[in-house]
PDB file of C-alpha atoms in Angstrom:
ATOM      1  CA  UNK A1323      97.583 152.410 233.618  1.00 52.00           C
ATOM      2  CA  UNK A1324      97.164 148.505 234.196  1.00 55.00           C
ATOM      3  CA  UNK A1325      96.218 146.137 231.834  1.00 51.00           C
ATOM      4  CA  UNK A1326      94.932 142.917 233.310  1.00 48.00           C
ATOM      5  CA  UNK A1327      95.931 139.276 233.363  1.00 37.00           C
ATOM      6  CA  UNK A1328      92.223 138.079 231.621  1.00 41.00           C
ATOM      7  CA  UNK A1329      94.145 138.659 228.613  1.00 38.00           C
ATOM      8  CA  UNK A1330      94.942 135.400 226.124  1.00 35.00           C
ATOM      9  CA  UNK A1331      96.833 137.528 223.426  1.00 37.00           C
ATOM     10  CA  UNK A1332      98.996 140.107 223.103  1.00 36.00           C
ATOM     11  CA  UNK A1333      98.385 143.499 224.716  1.00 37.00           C
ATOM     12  CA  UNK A1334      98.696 146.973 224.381  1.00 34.00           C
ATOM     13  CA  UNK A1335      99.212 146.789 220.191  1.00 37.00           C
ATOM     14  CA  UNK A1336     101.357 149.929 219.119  1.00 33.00           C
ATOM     15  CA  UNK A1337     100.639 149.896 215.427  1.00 37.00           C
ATOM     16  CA  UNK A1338      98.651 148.598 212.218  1.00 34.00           C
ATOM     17  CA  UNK A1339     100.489 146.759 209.863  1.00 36.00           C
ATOM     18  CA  UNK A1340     102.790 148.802 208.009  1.00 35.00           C
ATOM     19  CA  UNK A1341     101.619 150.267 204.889  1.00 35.00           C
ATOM     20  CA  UNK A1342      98.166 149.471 205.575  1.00 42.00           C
ATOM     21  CA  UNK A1343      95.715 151.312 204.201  1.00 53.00           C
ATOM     22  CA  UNK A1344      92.705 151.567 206.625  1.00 64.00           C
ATOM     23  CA  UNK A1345      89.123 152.793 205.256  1.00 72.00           C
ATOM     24  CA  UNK A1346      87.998 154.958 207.824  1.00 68.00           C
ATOM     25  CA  UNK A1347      83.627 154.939 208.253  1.00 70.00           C
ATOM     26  CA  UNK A1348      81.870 157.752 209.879  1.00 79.00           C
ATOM     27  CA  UNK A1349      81.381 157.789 213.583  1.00 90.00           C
ATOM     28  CA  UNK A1350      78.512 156.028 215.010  1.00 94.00           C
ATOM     29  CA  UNK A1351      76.995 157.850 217.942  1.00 95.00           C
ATOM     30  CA  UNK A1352      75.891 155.852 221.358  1.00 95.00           C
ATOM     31  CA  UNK A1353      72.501 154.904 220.956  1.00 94.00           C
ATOM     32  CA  UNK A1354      71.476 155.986 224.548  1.00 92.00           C
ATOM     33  CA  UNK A1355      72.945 159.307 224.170  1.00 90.00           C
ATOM     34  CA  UNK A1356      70.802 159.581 221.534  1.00 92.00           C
ATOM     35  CA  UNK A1357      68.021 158.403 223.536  1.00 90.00           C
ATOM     36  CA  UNK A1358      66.849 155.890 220.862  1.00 92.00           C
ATOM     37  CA  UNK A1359      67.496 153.025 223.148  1.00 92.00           C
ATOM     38  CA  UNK A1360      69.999 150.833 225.464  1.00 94.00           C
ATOM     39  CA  UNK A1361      72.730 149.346 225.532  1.00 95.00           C
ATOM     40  CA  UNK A1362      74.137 148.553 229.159  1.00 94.00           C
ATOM     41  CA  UNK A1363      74.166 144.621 228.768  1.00 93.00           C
ATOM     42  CA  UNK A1364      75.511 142.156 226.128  1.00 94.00           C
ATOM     43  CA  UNK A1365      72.246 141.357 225.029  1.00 94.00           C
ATOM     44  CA  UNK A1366      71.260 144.750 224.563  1.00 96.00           C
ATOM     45  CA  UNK A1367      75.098 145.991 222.778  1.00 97.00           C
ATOM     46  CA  UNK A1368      74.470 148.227 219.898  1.00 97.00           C
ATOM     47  CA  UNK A1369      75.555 146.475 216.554  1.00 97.00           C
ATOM     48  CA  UNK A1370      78.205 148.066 214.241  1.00 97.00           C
ATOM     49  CA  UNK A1371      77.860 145.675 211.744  1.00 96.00           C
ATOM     50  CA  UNK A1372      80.383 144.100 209.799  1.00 96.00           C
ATOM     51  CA  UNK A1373      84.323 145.187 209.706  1.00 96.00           C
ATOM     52  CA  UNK A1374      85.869 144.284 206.790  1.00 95.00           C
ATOM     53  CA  UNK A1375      89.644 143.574 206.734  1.00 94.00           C
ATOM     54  CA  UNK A1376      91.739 147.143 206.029  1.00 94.00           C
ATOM     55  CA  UNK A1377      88.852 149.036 207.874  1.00 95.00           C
ATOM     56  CA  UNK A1378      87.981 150.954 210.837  1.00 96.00           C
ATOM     57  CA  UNK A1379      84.955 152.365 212.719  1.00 96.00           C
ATOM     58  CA  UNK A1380      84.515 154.011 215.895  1.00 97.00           C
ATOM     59  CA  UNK A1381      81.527 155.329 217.809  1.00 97.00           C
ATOM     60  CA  UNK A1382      81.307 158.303 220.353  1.00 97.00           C
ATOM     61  CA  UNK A1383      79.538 157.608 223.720  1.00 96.00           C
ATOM     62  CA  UNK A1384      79.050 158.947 227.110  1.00 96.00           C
ATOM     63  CA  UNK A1385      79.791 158.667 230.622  1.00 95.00           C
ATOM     64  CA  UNK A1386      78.200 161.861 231.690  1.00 94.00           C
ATOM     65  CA  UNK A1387      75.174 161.261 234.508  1.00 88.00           C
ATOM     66  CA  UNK A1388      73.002 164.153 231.984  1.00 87.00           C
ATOM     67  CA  UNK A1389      72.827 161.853 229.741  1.00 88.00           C
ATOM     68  CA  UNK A1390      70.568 158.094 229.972  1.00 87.00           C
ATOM     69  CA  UNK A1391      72.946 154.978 230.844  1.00 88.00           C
ATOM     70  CA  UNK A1392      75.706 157.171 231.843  1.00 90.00           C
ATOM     71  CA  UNK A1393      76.704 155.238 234.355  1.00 91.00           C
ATOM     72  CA  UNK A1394      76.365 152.323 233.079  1.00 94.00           C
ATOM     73  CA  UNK A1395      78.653 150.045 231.050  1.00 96.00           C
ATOM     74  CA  UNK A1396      78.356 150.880 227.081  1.00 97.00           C
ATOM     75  CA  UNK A1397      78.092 147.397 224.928  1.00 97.00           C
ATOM     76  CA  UNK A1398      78.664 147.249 221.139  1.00 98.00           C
ATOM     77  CA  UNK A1399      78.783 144.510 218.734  1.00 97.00           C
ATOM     78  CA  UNK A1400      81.117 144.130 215.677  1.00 97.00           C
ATOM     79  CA  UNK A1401      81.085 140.928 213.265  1.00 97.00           C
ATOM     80  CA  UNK A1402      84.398 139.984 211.460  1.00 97.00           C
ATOM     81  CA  UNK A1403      83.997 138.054 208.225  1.00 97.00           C
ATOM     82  CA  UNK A1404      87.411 136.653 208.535  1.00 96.00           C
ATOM     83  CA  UNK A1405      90.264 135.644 210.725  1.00 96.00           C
ATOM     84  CA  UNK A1406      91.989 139.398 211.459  1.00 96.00           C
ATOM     85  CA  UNK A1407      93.932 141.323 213.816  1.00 97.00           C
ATOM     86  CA  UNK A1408      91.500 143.014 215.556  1.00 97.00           C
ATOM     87  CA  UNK A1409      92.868 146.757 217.700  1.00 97.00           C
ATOM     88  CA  UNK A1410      90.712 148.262 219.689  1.00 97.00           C
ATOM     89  CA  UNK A1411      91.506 152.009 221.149  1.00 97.00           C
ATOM     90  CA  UNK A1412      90.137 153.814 223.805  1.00 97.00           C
ATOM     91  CA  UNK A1413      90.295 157.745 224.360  1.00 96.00           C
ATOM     92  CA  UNK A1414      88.170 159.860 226.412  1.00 95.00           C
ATOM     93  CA  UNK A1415      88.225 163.379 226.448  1.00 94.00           C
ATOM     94  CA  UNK A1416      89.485 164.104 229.968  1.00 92.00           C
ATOM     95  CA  UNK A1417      92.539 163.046 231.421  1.00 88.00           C
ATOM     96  CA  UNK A1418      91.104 162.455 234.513  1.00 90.00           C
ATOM     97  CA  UNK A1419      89.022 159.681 233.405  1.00 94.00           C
ATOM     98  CA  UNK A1420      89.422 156.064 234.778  1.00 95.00           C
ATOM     99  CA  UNK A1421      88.272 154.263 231.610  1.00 96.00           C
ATOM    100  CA  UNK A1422      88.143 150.334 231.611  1.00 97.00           C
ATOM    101  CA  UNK A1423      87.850 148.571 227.945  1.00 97.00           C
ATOM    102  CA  UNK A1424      87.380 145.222 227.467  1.00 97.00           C
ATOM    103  CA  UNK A1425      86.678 142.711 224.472  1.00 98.00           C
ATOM    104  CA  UNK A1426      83.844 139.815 224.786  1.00 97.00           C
ATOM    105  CA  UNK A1427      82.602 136.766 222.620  1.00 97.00           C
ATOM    106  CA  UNK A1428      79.755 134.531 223.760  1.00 94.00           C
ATOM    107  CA  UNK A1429      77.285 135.689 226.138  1.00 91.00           C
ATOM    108  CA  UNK A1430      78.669 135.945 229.083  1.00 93.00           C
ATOM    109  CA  UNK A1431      81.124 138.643 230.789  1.00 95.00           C
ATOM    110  CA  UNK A1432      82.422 136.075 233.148  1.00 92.00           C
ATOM    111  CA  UNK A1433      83.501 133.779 231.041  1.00 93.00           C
ATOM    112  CA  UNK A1434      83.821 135.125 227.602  1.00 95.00           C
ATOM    113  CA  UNK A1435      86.700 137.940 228.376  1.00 96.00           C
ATOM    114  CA  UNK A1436      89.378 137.852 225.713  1.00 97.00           C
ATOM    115  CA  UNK A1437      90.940 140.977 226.589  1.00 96.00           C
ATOM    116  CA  UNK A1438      90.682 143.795 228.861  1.00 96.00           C
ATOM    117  CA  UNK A1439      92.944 147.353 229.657  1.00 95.00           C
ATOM    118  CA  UNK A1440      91.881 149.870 232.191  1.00 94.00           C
ATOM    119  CA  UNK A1441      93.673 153.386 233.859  1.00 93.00           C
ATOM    120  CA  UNK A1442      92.647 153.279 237.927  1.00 92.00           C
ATOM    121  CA  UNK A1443      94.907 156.306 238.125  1.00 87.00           C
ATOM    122  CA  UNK A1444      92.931 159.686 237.591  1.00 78.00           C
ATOM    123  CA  UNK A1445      94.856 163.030 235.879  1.00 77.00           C
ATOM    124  CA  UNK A1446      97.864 160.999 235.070  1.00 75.00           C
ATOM    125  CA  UNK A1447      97.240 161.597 231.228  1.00 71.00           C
ATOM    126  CA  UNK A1448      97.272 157.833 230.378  1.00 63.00           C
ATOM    127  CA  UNK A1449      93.771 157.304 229.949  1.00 79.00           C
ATOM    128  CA  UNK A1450      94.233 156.084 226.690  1.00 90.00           C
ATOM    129  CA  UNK A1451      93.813 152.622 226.509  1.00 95.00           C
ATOM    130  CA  UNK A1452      94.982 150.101 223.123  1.00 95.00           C
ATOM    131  CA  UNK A1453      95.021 146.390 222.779  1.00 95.00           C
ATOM    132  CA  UNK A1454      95.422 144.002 219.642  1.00 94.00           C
ATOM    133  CA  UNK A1455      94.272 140.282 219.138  1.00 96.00           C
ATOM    134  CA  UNK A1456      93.626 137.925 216.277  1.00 97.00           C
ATOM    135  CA  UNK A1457      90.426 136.641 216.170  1.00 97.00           C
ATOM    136  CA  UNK A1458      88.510 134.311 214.231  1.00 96.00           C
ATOM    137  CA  UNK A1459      84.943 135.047 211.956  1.00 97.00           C
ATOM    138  CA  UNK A1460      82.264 135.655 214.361  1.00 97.00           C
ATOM    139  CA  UNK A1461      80.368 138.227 216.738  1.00 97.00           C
ATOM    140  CA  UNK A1462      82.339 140.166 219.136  1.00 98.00           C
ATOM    141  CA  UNK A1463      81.312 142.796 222.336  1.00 98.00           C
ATOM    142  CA  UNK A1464      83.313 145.671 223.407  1.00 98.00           C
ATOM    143  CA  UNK A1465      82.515 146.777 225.983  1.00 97.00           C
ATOM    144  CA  UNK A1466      83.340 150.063 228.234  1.00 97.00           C
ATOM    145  CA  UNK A1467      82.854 151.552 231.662  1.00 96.00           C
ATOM    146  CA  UNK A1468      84.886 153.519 234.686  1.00 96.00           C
ATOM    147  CA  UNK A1469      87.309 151.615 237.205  1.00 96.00           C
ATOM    148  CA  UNK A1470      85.611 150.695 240.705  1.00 95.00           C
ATOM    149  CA  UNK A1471      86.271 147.976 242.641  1.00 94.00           C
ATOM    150  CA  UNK A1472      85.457 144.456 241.006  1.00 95.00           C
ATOM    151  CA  UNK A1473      85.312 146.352 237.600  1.00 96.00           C
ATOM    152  CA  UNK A1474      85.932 142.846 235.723  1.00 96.00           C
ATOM    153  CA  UNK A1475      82.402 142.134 236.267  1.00 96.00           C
ATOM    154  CA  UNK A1476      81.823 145.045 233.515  1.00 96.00           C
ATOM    155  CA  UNK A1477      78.298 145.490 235.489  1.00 94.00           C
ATOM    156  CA  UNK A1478      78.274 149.265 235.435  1.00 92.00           C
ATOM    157  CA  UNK A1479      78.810 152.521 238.069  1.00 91.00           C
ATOM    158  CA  UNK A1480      82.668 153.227 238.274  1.00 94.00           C
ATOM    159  CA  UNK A1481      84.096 156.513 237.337  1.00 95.00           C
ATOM    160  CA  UNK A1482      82.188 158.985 235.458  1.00 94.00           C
ATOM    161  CA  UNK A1483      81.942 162.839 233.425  1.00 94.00           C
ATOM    162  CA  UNK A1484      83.877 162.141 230.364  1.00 95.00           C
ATOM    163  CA  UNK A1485      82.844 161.160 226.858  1.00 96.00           C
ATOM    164  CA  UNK A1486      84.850 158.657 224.872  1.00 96.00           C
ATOM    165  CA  UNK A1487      85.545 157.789 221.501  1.00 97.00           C
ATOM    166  CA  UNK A1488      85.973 154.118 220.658  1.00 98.00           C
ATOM    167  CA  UNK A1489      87.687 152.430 217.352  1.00 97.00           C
ATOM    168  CA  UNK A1490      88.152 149.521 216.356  1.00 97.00           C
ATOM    169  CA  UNK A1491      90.806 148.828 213.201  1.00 96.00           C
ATOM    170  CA  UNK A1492      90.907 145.325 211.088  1.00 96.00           C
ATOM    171  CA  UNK A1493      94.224 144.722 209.751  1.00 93.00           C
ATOM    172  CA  UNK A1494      96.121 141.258 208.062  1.00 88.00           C
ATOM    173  CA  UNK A1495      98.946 140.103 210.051  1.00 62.00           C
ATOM    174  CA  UNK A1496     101.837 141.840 210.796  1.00 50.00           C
ATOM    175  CA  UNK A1497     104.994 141.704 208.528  1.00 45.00           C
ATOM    176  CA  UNK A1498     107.583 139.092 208.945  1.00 45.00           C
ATOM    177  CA  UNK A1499     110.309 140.009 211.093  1.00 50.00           C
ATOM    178  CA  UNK A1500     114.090 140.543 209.903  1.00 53.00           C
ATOM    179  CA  UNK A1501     116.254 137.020 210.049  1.00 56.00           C
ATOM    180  CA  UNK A1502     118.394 136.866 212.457  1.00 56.00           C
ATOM    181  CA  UNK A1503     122.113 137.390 211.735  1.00 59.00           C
ATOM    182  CA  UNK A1504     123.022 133.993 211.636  1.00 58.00           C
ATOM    183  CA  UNK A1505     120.092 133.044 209.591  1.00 58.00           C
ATOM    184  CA  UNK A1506     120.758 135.682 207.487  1.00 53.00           C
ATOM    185  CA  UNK A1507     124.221 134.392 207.006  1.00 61.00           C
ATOM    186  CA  UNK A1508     123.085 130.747 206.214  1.00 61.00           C
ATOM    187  CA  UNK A1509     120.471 131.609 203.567  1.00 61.00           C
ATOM    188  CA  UNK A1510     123.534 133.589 201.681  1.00 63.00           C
ATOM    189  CA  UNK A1511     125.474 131.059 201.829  1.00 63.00           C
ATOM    190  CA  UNK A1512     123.036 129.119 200.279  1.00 62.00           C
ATOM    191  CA  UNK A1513     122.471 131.525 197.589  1.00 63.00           C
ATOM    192  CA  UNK A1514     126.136 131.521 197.027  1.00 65.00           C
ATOM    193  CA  UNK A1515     126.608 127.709 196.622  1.00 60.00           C
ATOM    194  CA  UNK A1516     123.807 127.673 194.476  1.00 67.00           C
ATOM    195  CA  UNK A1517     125.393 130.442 192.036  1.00 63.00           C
ATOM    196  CA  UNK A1518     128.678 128.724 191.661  1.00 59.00           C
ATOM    197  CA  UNK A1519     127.247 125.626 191.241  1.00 61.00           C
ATOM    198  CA  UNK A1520     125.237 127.318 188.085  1.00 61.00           C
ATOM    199  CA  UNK A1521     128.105 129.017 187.069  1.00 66.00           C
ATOM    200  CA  UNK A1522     130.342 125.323 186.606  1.00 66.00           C
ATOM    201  CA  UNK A1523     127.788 123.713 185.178  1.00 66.00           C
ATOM    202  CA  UNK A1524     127.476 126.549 182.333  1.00 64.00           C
ATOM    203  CA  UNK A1525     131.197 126.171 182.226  1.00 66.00           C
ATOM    204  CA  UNK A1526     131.479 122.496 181.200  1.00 64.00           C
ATOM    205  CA  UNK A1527     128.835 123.116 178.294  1.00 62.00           C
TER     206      UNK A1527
END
């Protein structure tokens, strides 16, 4: 698995926040495989409406050539009410898929990418593909396909015959991490001076 350098944030997120509790919707289902319309281009993504923070949605699509647009690159749109950490996750159901994800704003591929992941290695069981990034309130486009050649131009074709589930998770910032040692040891300190200091005054009273 590769994930490419058109990233501007941090890649490959391993968790939500701990403790979060994330309000799981429903799957949507791809609009062309239910043959109730397209969405191969940005300006034809299928909406999933608004993700509020502490909430998840996915939608199932397909890459299989039975079904309309499935070789094509799948486009949805999300809106976030508020500056989030967005996660987006990737799984299709074979492990010999070659799935490429990436994440859009604006409307343009070429120069809106904000993110993108892909696995150009088939039946290596890493097809799984994850990335995080905090994002500010507005309209977003994920958008998925199969590795080929020049597959950063998210134009469609690529590999193909596997169906896919994509979700994307909302989530506050992640806790603070532990001090350091020596910070650690200076804040005590601290604490300490400020105790005895306390504890004289009350003394001379």
């Amino acid at each position: 698995m590769a994930v490419t350098k058109h990233s501007r944030a941090a890649l490959l997120g391993l968790a939500l926040a701990a403790g979060s509790a994330i309000a799981q919707a429903a799957p949507y289902t791809e609009q062309e495989a239910l043959g109730i319309g397209w969405n191969d281009a940005l300006s034809l993504a299928q909406s999933l409406g608004t993700l509020p923070l502490d909430s998840s949605l996915s939608v199932d699509g397909s890459r299989m050539s039975n079904v309309a647009g499935g070789s094509s690159t799948d486009f949805y749109s999300v809106v976030l009410p508020q500056r989030m950490w967005l996660t987006l996750t990737l799984t299709p159901d074979s492990a010999s898929a070659m799935p490429v994800l990436g994440l859009f704003q604006g409307s343009s591929v070429a120069t809106g990418t904000l993110a993108s992941a892909l696995d150009n290695d088939a039946g290596d069981g890493l097809s799984r593909l994850t990335f995080n990034l905090q994002l500010d309130p507005g309209t977003y486009y994920a958008g998925v396909m199969g590795y080929r050649n020049h597959w950063w131009d998210f134009d469609g074709g690529g590999n193909a015959g596997w169906n896919y589930r994509l979700t994307m998770s909302a989530w506050n910032t992640v806790a603070s991490p532990a001090p350091e040692a020596s910070t650690l040891a200076m804040m005590l300190s601290g604490l300490g001076l400020i105790g005895l200091a306390t504890r004289r005054r009350a003394a001379r009273r």
